[in-house]
Structure formats: structure tokens, C-alpha cells
PDB file of C-alpha atoms and ligand atoms in Angstrom:
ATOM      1  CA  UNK F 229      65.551  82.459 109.217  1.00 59.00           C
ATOM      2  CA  UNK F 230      68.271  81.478 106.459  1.00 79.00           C
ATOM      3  CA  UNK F 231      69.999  83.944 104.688  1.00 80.00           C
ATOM      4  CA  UNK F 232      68.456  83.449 101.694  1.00 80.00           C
ATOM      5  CA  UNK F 233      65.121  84.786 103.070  1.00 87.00           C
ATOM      6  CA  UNK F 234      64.047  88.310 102.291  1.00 92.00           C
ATOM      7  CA  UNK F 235      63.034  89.215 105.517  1.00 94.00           C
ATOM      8  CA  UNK F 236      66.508  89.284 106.347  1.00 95.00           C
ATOM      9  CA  UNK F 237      67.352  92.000 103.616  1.00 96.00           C
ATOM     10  CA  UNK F 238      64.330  93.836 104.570  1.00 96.00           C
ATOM     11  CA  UNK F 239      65.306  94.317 107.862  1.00 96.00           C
ATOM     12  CA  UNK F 240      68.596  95.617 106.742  1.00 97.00           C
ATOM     13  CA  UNK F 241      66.572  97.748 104.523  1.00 98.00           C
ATOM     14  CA  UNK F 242      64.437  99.103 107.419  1.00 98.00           C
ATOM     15  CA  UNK F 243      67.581  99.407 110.054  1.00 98.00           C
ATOM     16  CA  UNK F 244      69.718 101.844 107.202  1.00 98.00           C
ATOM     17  CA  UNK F 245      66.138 103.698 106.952  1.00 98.00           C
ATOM     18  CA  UNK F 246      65.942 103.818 110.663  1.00 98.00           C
ATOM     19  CA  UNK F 247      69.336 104.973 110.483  1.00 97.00           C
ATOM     20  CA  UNK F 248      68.782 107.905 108.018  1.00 97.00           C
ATOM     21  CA  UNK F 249      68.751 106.636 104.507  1.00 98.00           C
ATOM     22  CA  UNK F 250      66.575 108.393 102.361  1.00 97.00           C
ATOM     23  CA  UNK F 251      66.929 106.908  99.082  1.00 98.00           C
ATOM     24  CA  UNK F 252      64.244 104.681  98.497  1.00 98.00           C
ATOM     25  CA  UNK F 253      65.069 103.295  95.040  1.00 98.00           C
ATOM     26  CA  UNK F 254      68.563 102.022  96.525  1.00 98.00           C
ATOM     27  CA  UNK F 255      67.125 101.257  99.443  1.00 98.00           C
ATOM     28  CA  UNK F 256      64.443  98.316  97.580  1.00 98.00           C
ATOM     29  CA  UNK F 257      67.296  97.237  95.036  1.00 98.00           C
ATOM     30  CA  UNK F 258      69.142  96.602  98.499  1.00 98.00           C
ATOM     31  CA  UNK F 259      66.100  94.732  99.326  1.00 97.00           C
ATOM     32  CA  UNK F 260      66.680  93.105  96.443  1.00 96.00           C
ATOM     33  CA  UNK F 261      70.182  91.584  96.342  1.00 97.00           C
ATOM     34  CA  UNK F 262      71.693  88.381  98.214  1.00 96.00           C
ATOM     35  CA  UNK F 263      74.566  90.681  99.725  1.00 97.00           C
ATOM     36  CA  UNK F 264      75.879  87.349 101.570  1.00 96.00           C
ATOM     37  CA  UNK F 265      76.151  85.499  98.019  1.00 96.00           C
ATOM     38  CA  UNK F 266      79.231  87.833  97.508  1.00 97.00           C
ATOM     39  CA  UNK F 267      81.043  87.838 100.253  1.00 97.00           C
ATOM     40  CA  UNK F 268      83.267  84.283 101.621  1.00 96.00           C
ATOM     41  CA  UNK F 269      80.774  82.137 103.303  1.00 95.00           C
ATOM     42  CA  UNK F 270      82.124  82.246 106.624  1.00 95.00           C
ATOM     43  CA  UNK F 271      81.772  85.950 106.345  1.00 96.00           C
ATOM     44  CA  UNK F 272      77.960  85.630 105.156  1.00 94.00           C
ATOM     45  CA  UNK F 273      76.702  85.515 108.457  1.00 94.00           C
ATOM     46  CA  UNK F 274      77.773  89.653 108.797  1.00 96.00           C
ATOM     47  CA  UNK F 275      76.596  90.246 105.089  1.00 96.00           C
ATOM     48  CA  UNK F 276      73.352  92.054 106.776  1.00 96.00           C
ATOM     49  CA  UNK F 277      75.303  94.028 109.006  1.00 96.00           C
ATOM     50  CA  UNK F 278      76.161  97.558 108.360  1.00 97.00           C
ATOM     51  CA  UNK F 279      79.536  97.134 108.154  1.00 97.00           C
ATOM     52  CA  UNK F 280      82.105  96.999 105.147  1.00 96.00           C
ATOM     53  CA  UNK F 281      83.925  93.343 104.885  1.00 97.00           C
ATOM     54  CA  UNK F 282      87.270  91.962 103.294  1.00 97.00           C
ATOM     55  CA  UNK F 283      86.696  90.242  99.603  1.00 97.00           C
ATOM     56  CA  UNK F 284      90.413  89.781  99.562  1.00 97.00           C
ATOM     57  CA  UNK F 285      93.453  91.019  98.120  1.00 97.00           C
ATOM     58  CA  UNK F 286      93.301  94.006 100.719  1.00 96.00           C
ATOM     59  CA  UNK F 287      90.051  95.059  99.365  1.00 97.00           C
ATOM     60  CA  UNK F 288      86.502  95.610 100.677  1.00 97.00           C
ATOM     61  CA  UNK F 289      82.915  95.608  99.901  1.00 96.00           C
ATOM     62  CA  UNK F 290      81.702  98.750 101.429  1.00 95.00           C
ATOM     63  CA  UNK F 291      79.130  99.430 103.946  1.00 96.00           C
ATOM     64  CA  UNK F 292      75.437  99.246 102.954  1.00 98.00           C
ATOM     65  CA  UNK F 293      75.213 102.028 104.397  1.00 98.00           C
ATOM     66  CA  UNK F 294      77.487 103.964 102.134  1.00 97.00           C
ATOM     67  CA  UNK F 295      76.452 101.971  98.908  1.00 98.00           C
ATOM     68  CA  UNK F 296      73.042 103.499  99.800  1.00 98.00           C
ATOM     69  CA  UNK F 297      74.047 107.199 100.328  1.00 98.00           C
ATOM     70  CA  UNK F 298      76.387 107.036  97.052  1.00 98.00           C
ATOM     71  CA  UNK F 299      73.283 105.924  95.422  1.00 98.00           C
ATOM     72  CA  UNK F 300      71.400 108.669  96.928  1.00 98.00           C
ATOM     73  CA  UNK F 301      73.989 111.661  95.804  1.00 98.00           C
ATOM     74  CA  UNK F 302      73.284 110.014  92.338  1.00 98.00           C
ATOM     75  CA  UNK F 303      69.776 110.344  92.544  1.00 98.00           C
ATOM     76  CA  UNK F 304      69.897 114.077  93.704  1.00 98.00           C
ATOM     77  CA  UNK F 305      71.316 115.295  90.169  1.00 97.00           C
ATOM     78  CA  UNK F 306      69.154 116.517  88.264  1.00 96.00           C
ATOM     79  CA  UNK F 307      69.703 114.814  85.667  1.00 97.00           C
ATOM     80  CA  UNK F 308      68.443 111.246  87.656  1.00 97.00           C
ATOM     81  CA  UNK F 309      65.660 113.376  88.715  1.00 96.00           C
ATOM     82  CA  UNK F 310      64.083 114.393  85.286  1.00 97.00           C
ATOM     83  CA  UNK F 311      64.817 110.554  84.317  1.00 96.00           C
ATOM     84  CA  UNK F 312      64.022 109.156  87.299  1.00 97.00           C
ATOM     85  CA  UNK F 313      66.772 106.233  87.118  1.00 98.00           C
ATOM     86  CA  UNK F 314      70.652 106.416  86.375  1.00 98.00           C
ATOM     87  CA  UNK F 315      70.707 106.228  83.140  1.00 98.00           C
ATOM     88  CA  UNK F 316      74.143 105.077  81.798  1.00 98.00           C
ATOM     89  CA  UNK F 317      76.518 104.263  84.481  1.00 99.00           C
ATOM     90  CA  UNK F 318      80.419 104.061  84.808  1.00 99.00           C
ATOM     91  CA  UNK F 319      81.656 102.163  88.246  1.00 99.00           C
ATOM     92  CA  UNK F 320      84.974 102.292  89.214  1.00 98.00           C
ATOM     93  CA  UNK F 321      86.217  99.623  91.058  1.00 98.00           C
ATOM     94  CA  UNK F 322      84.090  96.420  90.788  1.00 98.00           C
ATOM     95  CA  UNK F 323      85.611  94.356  93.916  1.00 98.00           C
ATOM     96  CA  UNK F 324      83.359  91.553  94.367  1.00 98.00           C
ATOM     97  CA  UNK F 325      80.634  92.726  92.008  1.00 98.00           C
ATOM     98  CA  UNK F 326      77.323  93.663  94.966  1.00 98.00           C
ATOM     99  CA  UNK F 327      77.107  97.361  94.002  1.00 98.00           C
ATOM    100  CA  UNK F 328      77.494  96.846  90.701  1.00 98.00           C
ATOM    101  CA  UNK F 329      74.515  94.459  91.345  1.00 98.00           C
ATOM    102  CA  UNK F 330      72.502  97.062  92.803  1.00 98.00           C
ATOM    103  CA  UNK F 331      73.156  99.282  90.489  1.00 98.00           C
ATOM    104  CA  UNK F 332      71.801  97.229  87.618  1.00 98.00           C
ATOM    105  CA  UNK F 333      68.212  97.469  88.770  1.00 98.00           C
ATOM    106  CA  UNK F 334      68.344 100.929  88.717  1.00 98.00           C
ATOM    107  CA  UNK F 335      70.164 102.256  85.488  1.00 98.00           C
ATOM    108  CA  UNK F 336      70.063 101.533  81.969  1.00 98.00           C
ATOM    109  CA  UNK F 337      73.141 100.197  81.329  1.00 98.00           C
ATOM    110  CA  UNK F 338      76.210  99.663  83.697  1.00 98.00           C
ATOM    111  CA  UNK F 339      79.998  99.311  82.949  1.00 98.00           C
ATOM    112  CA  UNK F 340      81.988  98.447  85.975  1.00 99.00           C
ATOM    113  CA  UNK F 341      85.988  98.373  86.187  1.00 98.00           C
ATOM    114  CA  UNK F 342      88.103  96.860  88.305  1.00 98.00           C
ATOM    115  CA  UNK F 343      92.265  97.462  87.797  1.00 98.00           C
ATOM    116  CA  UNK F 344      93.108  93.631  89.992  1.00 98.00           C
ATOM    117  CA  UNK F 345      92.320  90.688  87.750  1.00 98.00           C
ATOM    118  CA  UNK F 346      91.419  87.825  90.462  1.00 98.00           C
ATOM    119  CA  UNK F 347      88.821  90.238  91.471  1.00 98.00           C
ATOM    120  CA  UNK F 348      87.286  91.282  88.444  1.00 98.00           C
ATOM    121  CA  UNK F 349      87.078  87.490  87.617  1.00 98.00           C
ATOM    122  CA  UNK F 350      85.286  86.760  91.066  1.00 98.00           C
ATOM    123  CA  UNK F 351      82.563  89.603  90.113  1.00 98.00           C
ATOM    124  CA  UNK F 352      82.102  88.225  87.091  1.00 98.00           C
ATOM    125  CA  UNK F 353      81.335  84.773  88.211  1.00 98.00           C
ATOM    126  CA  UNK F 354      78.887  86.547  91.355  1.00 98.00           C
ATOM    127  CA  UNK F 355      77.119  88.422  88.598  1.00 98.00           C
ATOM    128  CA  UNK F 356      76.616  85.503  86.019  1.00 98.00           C
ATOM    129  CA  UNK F 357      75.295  83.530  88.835  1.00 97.00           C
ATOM    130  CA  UNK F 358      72.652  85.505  89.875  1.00 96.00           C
ATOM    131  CA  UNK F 359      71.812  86.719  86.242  1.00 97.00           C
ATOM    132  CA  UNK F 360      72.316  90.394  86.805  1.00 98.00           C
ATOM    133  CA  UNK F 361      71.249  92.363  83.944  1.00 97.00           C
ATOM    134  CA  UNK F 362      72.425  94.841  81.777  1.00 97.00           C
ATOM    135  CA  UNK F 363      76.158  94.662  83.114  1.00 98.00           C
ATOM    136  CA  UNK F 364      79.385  94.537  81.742  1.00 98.00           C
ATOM    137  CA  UNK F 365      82.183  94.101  83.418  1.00 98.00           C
ATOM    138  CA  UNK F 366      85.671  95.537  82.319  1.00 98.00           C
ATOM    139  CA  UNK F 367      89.425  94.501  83.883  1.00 98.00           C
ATOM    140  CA  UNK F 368      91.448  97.352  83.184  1.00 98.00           C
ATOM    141  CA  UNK F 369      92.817 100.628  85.168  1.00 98.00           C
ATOM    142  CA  UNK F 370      89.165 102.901  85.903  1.00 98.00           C
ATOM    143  CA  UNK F 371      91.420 105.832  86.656  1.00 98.00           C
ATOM    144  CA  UNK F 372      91.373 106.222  82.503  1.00 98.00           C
ATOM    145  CA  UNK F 373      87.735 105.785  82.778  1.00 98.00           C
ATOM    146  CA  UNK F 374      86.279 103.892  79.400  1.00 98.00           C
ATOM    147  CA  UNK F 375      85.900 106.405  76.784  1.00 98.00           C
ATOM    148  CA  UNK F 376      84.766 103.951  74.201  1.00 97.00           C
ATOM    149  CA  UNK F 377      81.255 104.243  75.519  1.00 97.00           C
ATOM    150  CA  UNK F 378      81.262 107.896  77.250  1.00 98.00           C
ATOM    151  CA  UNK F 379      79.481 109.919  78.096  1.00 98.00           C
ATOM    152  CA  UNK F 380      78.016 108.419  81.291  1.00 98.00           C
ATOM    153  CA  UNK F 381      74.741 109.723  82.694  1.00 98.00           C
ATOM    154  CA  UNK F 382      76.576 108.431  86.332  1.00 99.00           C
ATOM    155  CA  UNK F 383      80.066 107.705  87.305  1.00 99.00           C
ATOM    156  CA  UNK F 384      80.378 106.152  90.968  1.00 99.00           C
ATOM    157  CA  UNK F 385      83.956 105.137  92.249  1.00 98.00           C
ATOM    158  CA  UNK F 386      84.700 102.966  95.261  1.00 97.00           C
ATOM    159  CA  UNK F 387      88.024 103.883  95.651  1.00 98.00           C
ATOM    160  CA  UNK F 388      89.687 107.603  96.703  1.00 98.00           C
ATOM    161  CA  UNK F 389      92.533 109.326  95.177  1.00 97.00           C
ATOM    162  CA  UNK F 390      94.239 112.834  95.726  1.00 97.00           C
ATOM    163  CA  UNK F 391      91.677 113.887  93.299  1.00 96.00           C
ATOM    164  CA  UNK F 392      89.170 113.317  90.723  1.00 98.00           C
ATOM    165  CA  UNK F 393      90.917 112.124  87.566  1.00 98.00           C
ATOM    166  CA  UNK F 394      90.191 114.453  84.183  1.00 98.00           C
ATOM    167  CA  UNK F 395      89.186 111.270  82.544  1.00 98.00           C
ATOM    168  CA  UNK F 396      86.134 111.010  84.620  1.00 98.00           C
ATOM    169  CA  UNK F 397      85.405 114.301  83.902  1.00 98.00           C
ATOM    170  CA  UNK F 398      86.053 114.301  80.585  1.00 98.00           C
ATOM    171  CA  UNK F 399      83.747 111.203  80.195  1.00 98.00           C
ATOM    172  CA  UNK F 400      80.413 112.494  82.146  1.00 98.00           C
ATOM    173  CA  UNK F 401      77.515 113.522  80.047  1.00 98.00           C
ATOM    174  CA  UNK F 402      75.535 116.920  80.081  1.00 98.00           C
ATOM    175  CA  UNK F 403      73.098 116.549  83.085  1.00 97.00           C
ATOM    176  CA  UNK F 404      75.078 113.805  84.370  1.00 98.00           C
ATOM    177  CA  UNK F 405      76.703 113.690  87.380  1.00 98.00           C
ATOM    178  CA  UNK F 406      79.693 111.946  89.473  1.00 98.00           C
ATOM    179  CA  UNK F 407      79.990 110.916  92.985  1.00 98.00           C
ATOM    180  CA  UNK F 408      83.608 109.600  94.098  1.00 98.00           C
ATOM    181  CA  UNK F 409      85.913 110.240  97.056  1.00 98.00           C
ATOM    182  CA  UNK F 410      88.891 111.919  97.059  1.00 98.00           C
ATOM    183  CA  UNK F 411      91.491 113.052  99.598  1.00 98.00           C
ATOM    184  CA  UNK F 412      90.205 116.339 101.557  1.00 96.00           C
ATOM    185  CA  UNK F 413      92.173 119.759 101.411  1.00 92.00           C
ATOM    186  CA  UNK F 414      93.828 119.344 104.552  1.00 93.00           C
ATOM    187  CA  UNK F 415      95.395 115.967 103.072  1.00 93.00           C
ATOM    188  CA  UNK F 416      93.742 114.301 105.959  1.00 91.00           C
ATOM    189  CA  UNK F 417      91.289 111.462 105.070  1.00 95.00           C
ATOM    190  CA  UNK F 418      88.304 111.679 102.471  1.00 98.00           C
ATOM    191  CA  UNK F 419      85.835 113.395 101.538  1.00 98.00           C
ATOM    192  CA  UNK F 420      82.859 112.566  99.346  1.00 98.00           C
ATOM    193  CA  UNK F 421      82.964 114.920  95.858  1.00 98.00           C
ATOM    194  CA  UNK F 422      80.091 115.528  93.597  1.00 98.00           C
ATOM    195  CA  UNK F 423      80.493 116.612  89.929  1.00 98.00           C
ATOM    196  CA  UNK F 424      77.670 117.494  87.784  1.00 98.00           C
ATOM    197  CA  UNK F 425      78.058 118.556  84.542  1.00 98.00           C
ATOM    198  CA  UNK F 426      75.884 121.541  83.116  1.00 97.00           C
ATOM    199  CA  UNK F 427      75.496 122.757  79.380  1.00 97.00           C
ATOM    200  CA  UNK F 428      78.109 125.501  80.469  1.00 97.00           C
ATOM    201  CA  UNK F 429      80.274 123.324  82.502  1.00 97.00           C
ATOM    202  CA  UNK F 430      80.827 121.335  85.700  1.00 98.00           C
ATOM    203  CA  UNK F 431      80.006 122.121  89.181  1.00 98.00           C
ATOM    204  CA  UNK F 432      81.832 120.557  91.919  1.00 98.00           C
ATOM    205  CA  UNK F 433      80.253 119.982  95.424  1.00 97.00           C
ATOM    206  CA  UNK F 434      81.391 118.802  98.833  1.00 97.00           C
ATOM    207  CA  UNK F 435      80.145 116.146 100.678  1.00 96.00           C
ATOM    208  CA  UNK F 436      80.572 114.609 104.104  1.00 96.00           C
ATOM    209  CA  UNK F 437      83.852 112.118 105.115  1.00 96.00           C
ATOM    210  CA  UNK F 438      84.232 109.035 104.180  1.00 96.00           C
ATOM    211  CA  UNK F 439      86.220 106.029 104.213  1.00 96.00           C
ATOM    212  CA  UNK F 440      87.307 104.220 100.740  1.00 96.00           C
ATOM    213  CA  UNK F 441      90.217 101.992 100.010  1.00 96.00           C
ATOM    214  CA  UNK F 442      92.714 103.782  97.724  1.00 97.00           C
ATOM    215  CA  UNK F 443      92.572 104.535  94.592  1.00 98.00           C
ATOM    216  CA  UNK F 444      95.798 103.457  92.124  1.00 98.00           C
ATOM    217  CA  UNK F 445      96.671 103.336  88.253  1.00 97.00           C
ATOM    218  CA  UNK F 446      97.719 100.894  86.679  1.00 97.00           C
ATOM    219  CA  UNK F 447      96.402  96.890  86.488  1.00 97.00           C
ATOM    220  CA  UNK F 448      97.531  93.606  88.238  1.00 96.00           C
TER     221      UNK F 448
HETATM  222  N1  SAH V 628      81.981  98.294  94.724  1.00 85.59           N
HETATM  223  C1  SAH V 628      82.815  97.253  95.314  1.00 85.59           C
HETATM  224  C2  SAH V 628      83.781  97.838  96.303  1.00 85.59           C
HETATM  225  C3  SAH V 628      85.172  97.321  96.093  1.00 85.59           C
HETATM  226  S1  SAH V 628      86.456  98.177  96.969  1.00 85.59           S
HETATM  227  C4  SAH V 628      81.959  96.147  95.881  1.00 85.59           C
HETATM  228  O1  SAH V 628      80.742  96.276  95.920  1.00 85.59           O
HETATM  229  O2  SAH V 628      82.536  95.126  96.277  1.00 85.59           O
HETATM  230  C5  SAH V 628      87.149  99.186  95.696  1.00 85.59           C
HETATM  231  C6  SAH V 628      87.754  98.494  94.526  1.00 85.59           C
HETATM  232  O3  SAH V 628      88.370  99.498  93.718  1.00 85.59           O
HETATM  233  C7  SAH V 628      88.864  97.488  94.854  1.00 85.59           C
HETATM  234  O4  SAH V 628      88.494  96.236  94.346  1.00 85.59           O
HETATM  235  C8  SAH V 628      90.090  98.048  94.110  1.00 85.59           C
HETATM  236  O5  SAH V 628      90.924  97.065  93.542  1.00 85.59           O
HETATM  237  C9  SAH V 628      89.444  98.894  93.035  1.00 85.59           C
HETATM  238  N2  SAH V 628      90.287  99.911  92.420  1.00 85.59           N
HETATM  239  C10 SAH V 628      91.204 100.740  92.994  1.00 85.59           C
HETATM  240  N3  SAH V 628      91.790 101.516  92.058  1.00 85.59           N
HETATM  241  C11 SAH V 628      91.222 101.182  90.857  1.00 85.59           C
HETATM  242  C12 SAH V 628      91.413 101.616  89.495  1.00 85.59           C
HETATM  243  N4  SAH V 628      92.302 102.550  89.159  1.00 85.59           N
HETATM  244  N5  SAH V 628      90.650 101.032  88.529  1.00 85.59           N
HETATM  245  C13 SAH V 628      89.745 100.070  88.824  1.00 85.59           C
HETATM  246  N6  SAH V 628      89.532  99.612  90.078  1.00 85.59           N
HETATM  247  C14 SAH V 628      90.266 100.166  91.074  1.00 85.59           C
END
């Protein structure tokens, strides 16, 4: 079977299930994306593999099965609940453009930055390509978020700093909620954090530890 076949996503699909993914609407926008059209093509053979490959520059398009539990802590806010989709979404950190992707089909609107220009240029041509809708793609540094089009319904970074940046917060709507890593309290590795944001202010949760490249200011 060629990669270009969706049995081959499916089965990725059905091996994160098997694996504990819960979140069915990622899981069939998963099953809807070429993940092997954005990676180098003598890397596409992997692209179905649950494991998180270089897009270059010291960057890496993370694992599917961390795209799909991001997703998933999205989806359990209450806000994407009483919606039932993402609404407006912020990304930070673009890389080679595939979450973004998946993202699309399940928001109304998604603005995706990325601070390292050959990158942001590489999504762009991935997304034009295969016609994603309803994305716009921004080169600039995400750790000042975009407040020309705040608040976001859903902010999702891809990249972990010593903590969440006030922009970010500043930026997420009422009933809205953020999912980003950040470094844990013992300084050692990440941890997943999860902001939502109620009428009378934010609540911040824990999640489990994860592995993102770093996150840094400023653009190149
Ligand atoms: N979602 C991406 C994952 C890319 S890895 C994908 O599907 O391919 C994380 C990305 O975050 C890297 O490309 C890195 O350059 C970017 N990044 C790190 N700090 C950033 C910042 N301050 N603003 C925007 N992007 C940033």
C-alpha cells in the first residue's frame, strides 16, 4: 500500500486508539491528513509511526501521539465542549505546518506562528498545497502571542519555556482554554499546563510530562 492510501492513516488512527487516545475528533482529522507530505521524503516512510521526526533547523514535528492528546486537553474545556469544536485558535510554533493542518478541520479559524523564517515559509508552501482551510500563517516571535485578533477560544504551543508567557494569558478568551508545556517545578523536564479562563479568572491545571523542543523569543 502507498502512502498516499488511507488505510495507512487509519491504521495509525486505530494503533494511537489502541494505545489510549480518546479523542475522537483528532483522532479522524488524523485520519485525515497526509502526515508524510510534510515531512522530507526519505523520512516519509516513518511519517505513520508514532514517533516525532526532524523538519530541520533543530526542530521537530511531534509525535502523533502527542498532537492527539494536546488536541484532547483542548477538547476537555468546557468551553470546546458547549461548542463542540475549537473555536478560534492561536498555535505557537508552526514547524512544518501538520498540526496546524489538523487543527483546521476542527476549529473555526486558526492562526499559527512560527519565530524561524525558513520554516514558516516551508509550512506555508505544505499548507497551500494541500488547500488547508481557514489558516493563516504568521512569522513572528509566538511568545508575544498575536493580540491583533485575541481573544482565542484555544491557544496550543509546541514548544516549552520556564513558564507560560502573560501574553498568552492575556490573549485567551472567557471559556477558552490553553494547553502548552512548560518547565516543571523541580526545573527538571516538562510538564504539560492547562489554562482555562473563567468569567472570574483563570485556572491553571497540571498535566502529565512531556517532551517539547524549547521555547525562545525573538525571530530568525
Ligand atoms: N506543530 C509543529 C511542531 C514544530 S516544533 C509541527 O506540526 O510541525 C516547535 C516549533 O516551535 C519549532 O518550529 C520552533 O521554531 C517553534 N518555536 C519555538 N519558539 C517559538 C516562538 N517564540 N514563537 C514561534 N515559534 C516558536
Amino acid at each position: 500500500l502507498g502512502l498516499d492510501s488511507a488505510t495507512v492513516r487509519q491504521r495509525m488512527v486505530e494503533r494511537l486508539r489502541a494505545d489510549g487516545a480518546r479523542c475522537e475528533p483528532a483522532l479522524q482529522a488524523m485520519a485525515s491528513v497526509s502526515r508524510h507530505l510534510f515531512v522530507d521524503t526519505a523520512l516519509a516512510t516513518q511519517a505513520y509511526e508514532d514517533t516525532s521526526l526532524p523538519i530541520g533547523l533543530g526542530q521537530t514535528i511531534s509525535k502523533p501521539s502527542v498532537v492527539a492528546r494536546m488536541i484532547e486537553w483542548l477538547y476537555l474545556g468546557e468551553g470546546a465542549r458547549q461548542r463542540g469544536h475549537l473555536g478560534r485558535v492561536m498555535e505557537i510554533g508552526t514547524g512544518c505546518g501538520y498540526q496546524a493542518a489538523v487543527l483546521a478541520q476542527l476549529s473555526s479559524h486558526v492562526l499559527s506562528i512560527e519565530r524561524l523564517k525558513p520554516l514558516h515559509e516551508l509550512a506555508a508552501r505544505h499548507l497551500r498545497a494541500q488547500h488547508v482551510p481557514r489558516t493563516q500563517l504568521f512569522y513572528g516571535d509566538g511568545m508575544l502571542g498575536y493580540a491583533p485578533r485575541a481573544p482565542y477560544d484555544s491557544i496550543i504551543a509546541a514548544a516549552g519555556g520556564d513558564d507560560i508567557p502573560q501574553a498568552w494569558l492575556d490573549q485567551l478568551a472567557v471559556g477558552g482554554r490553553l494547553v502548552a508545556p512548560a518547565t516543571a517545578a523541580d526545573g527538571q523536564g516538562q510538564v504539560l499546563v492547562v489554562v482555562d479562563r473563567f468569567p472570574d479568572g483563570l485556572r491553571r491545571t497540571l498535566g502529565e510530562v512531556v517532551q517539547f523542543v524549547p521555547l525562545k523569543s525573538g525571530i530568525k
